[in-house]
mmCIF file of N, CA and C in Angstrom:
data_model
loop_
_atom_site.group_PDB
_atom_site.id
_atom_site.type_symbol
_atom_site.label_atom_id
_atom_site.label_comp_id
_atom_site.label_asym_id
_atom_site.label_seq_id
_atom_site.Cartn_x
_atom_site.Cartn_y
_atom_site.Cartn_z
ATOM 1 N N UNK M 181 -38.664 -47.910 63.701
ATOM 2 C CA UNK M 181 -37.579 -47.095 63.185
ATOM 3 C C UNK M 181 -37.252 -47.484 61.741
ATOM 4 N N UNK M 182 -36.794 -48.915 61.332
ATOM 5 C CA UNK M 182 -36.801 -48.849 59.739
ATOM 6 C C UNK M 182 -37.652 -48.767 59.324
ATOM 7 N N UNK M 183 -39.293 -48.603 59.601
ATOM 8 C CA UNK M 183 -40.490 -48.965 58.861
ATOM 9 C C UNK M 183 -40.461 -47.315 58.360
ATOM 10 N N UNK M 184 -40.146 -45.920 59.358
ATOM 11 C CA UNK M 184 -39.890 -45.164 58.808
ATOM 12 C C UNK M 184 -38.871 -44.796 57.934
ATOM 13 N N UNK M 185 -37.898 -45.302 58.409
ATOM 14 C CA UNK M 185 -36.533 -45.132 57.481
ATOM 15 C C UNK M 185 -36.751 -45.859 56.393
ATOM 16 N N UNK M 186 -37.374 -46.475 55.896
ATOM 17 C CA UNK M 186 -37.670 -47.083 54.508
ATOM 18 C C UNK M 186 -38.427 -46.542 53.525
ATOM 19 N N UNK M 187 -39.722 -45.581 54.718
ATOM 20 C CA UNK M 187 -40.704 -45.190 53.974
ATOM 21 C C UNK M 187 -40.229 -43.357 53.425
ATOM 22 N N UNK M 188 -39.606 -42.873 54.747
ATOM 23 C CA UNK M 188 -38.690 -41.862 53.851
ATOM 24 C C UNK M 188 -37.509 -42.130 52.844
ATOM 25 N N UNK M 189 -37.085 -42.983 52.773
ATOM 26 C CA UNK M 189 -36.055 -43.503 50.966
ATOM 27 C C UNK M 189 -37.306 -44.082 50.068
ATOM 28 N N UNK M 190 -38.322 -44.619 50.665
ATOM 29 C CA UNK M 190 -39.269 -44.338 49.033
ATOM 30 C C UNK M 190 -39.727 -43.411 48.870
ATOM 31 N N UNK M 191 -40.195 -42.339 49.774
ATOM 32 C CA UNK M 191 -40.622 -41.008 49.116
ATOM 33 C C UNK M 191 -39.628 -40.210 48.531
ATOM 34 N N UNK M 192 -38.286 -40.274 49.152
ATOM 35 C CA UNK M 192 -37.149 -39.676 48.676
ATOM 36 C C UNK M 192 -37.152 -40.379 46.553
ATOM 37 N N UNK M 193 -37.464 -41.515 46.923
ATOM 38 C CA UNK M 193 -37.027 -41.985 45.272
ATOM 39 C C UNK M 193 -37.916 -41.864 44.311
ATOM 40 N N UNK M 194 -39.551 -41.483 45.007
ATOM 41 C CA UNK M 194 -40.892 -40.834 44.311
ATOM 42 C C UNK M 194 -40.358 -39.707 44.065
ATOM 43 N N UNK M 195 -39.669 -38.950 44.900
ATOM 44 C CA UNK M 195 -39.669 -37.333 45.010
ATOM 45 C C UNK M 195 -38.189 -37.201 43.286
ATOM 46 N N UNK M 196 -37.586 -38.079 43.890
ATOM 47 C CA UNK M 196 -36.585 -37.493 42.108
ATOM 48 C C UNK M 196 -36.790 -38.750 40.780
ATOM 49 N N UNK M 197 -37.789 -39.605 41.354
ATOM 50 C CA UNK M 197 -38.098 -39.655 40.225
ATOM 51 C C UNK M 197 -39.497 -39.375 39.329
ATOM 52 N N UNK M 198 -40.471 -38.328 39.972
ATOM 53 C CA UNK M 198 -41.693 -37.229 39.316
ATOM 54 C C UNK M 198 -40.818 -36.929 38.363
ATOM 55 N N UNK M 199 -40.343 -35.182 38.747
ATOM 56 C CA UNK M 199 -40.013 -34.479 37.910
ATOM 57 C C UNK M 199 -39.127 -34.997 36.584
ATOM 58 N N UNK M 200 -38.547 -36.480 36.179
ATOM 59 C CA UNK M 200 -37.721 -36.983 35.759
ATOM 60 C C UNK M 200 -38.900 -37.435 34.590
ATOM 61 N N UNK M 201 -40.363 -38.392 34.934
ATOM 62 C CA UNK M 201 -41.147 -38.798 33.855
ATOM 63 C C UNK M 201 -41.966 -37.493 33.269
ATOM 64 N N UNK M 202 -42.227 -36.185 33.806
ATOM 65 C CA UNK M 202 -42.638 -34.823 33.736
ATOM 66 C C UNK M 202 -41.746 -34.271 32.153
ATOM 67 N N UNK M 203 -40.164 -34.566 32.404
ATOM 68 C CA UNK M 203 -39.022 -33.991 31.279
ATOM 69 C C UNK M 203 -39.256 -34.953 30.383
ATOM 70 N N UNK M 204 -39.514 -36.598 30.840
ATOM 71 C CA UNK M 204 -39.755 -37.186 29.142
ATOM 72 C C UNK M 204 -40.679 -37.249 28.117
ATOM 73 N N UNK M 205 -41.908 -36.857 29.344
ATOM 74 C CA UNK M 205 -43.238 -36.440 28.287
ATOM 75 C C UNK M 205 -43.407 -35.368 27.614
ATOM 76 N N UNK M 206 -42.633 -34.163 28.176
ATOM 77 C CA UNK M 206 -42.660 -32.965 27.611
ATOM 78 C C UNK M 206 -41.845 -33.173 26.092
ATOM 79 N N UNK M 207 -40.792 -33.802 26.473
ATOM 80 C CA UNK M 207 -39.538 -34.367 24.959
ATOM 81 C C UNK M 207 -40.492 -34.913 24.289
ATOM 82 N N UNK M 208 -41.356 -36.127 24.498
ATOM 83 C CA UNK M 208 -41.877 -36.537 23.453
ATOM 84 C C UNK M 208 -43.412 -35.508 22.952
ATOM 85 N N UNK M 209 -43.783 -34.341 23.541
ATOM 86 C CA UNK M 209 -44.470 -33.905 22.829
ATOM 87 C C UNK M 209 -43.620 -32.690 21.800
ATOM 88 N N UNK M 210 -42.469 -32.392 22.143
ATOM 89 C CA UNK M 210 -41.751 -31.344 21.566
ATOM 90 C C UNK M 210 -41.033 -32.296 19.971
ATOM 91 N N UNK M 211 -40.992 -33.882 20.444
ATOM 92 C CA UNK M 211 -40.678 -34.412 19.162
ATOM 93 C C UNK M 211 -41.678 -34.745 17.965
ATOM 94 N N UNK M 212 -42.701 -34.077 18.516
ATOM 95 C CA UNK M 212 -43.809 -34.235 17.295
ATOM 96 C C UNK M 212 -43.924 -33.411 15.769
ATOM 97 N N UNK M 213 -44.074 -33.837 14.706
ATOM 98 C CA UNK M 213 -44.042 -32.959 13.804
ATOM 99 C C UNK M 213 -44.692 -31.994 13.425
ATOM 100 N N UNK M 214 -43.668 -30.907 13.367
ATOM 101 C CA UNK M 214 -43.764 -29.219 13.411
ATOM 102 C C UNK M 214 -44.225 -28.724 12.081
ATOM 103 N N UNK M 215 -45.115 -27.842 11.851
ATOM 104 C CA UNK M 215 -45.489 -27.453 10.557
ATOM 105 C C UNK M 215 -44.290 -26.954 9.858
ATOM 106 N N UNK M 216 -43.812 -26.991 8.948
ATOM 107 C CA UNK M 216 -43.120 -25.936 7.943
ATOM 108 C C UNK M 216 -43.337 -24.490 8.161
ATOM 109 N N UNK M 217 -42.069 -24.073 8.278
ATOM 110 C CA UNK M 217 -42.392 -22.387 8.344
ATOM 111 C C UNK M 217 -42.296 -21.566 7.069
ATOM 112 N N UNK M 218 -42.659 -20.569 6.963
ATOM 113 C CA UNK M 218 -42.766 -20.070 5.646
ATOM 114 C C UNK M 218 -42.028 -18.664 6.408
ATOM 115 N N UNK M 219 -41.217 -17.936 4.784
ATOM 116 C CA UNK M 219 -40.669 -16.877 5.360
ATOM 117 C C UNK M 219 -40.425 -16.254 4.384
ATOM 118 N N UNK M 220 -40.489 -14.976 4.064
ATOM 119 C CA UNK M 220 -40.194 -13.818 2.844
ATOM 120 C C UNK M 220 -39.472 -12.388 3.340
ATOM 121 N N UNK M 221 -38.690 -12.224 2.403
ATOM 122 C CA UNK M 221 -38.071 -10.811 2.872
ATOM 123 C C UNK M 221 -38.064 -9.927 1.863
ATOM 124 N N UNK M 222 -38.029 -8.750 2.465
ATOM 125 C CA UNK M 222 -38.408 -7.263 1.200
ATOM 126 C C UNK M 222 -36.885 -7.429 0.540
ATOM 127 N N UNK M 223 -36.547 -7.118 -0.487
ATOM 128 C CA UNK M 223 -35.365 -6.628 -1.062
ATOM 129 C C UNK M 223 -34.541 -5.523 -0.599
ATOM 130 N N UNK M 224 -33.360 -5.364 -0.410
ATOM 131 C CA UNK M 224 -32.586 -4.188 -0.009
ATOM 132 C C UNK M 224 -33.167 -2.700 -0.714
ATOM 133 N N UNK M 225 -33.418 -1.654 0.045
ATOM 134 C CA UNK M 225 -33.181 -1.438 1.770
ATOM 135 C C UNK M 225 -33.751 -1.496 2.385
ATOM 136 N N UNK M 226 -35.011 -2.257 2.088
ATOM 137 C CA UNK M 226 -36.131 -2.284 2.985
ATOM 138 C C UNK M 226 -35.553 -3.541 4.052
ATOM 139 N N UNK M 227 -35.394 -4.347 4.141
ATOM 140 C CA UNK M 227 -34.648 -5.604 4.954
ATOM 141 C C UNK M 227 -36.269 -5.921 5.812
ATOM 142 N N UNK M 228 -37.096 -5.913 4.991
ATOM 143 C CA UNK M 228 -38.435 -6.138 6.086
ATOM 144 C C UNK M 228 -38.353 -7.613 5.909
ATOM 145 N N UNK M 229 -38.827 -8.229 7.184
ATOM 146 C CA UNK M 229 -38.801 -9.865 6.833
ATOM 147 C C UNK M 229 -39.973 -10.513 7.616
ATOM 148 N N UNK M 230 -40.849 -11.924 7.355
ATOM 149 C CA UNK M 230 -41.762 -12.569 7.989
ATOM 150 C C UNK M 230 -41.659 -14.017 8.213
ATOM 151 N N UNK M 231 -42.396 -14.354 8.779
ATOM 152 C CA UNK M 231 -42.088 -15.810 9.150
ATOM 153 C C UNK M 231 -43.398 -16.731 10.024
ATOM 154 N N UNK M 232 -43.792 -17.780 9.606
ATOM 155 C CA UNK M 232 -45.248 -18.268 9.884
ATOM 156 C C UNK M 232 -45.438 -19.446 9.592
ATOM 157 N N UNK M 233 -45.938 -20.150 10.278
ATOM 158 C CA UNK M 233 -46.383 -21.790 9.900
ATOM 159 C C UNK M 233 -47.567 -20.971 9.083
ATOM 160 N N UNK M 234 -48.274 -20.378 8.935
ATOM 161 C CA UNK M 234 -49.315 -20.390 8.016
ATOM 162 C C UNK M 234 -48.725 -19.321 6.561
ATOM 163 N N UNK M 235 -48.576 -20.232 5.167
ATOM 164 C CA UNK M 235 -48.592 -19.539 4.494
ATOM 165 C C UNK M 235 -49.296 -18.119 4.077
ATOM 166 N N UNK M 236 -50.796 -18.219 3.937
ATOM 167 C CA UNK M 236 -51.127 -17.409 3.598
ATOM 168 C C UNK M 236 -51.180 -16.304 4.584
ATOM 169 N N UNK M 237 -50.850 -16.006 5.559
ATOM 170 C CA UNK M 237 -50.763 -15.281 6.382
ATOM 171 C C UNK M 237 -49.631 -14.227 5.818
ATOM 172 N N UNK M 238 -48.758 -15.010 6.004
ATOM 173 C CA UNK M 238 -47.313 -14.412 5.156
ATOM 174 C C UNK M 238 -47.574 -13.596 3.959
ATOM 175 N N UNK M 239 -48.859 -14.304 2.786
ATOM 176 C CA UNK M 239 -48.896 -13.823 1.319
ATOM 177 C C UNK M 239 -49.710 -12.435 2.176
ATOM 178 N N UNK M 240 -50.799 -12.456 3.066
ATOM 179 C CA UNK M 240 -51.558 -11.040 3.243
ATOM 180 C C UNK M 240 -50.262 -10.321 3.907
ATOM 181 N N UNK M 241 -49.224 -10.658 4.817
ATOM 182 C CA UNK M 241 -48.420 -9.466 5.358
ATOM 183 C C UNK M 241 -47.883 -8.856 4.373
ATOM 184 N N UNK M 242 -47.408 -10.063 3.176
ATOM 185 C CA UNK M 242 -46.459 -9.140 2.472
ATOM 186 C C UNK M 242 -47.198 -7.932 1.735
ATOM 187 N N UNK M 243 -48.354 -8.393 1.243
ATOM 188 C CA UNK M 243 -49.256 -7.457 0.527
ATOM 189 C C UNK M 243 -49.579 -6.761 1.498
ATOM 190 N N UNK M 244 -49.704 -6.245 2.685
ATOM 191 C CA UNK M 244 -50.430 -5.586 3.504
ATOM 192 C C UNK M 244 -48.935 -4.305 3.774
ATOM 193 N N UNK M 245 -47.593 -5.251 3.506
ATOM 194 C CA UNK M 245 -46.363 -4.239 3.631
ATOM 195 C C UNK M 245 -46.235 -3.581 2.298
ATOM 196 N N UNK M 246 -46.418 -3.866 0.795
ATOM 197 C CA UNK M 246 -46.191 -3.390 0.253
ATOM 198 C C UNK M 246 -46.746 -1.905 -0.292
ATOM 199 N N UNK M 247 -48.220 -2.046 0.363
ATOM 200 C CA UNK M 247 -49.463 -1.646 0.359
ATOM 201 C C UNK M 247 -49.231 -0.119 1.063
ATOM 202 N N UNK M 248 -48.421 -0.418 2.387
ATOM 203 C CA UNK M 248 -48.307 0.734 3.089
ATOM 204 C C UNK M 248 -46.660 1.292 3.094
ATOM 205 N N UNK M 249 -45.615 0.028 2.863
ATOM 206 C CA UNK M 249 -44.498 0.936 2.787
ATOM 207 C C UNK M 249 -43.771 1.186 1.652
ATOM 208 N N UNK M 250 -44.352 0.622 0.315
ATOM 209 C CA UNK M 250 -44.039 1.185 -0.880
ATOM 210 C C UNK M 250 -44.879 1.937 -1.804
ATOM 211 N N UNK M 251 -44.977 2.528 -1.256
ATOM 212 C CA UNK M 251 -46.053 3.613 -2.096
ATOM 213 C C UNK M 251 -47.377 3.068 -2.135
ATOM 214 N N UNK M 252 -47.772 2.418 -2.012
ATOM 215 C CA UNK M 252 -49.436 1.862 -2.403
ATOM 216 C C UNK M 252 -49.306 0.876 -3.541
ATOM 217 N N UNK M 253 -48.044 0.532 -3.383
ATOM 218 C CA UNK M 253 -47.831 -0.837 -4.532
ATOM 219 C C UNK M 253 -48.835 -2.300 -4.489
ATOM 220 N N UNK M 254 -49.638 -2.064 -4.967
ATOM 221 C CA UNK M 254 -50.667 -3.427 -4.928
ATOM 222 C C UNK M 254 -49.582 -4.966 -5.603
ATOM 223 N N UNK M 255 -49.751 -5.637 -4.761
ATOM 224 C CA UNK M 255 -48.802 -6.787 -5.235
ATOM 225 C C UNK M 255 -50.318 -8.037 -5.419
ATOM 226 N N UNK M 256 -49.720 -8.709 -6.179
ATOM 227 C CA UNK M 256 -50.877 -9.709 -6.449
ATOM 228 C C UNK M 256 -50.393 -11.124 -5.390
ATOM 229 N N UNK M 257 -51.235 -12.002 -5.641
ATOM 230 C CA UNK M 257 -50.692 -12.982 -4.542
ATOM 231 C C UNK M 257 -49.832 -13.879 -5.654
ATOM 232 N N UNK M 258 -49.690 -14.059 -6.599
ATOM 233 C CA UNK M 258 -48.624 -14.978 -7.211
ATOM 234 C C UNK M 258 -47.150 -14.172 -7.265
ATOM 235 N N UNK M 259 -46.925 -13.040 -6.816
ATOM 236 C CA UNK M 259 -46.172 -12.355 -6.606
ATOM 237 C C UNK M 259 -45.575 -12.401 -5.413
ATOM 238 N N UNK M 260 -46.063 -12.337 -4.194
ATOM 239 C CA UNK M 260 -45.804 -12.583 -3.006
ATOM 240 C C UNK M 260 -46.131 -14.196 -2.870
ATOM 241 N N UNK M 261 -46.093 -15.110 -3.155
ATOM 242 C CA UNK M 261 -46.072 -16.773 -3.348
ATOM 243 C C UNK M 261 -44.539 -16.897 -4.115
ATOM 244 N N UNK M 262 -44.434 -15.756 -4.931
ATOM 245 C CA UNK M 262 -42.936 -16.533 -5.211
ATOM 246 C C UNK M 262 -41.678 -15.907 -4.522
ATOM 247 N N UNK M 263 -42.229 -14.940 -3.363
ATOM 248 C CA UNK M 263 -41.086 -14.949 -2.262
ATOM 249 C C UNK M 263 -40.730 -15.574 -1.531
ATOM 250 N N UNK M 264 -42.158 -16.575 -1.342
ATOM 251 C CA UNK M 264 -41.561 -17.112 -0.167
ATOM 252 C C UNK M 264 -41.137 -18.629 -0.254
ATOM 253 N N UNK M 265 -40.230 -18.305 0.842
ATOM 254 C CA UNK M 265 -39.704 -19.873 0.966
ATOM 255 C C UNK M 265 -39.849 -20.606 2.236
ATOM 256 N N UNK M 266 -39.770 -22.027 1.687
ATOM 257 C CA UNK M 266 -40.090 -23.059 3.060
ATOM 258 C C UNK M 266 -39.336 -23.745 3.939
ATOM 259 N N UNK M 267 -39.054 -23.812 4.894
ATOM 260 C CA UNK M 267 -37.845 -24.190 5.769
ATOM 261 C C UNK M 267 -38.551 -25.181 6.966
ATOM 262 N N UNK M 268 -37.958 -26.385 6.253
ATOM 263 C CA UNK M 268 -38.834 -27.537 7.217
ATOM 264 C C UNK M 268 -38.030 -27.388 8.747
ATOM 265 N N UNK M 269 -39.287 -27.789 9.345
ATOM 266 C CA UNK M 269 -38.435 -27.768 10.592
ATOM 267 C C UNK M 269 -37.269 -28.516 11.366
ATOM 268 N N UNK M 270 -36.382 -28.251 12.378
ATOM 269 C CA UNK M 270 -35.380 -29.413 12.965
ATOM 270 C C UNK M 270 -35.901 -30.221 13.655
ATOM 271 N N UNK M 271 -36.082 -31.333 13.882
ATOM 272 C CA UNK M 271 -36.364 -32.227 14.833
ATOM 273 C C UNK M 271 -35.356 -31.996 16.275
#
């Protein structure tokens, strides 16, 4: 009788404490360092906006928006490089 009653309070104390080392490994991979995001927005009234750990991704959207929603405005890439800005991430 205690040999069971002992062995169900250690599985009971396996059983809540899994899911407990599961939440601290996940924390320490979520505390790892996050790329910088990059982000640009059209000027009023367009309010178009982007956002991307990969810069140049950002420089082709913006050119790829200006391309189709301002008339066929070809923007160069030092043009769309000086929209955007960098917003390190929160820990």
């Amino acid at each position: 009788m205690n040999k069971k009653l002992i062995a169900a309070l250690l599985a009971l104390a396996f059983g809540l404490m899994a899911p407990t080392l599961v939440v601290a490994a996940e924390m320490t991979k979520s505390e790892q360092a996050k790329p910088p995001m990059h982000t640009a927005k059209c000027k009023s009234p367009c309010s178009f906006n982007v956002k991307s750990h990969d810069r140049a991704e950002v420089v082709a959207i913006l050119q790829e928006h200006a391309k189709t929603h301002h008339n066929g405005m070809v923007m160069s890439e030092a043009d769309a490089e000086a929209m955007i800005k960098t917003v390190e991430s929160k820990k």
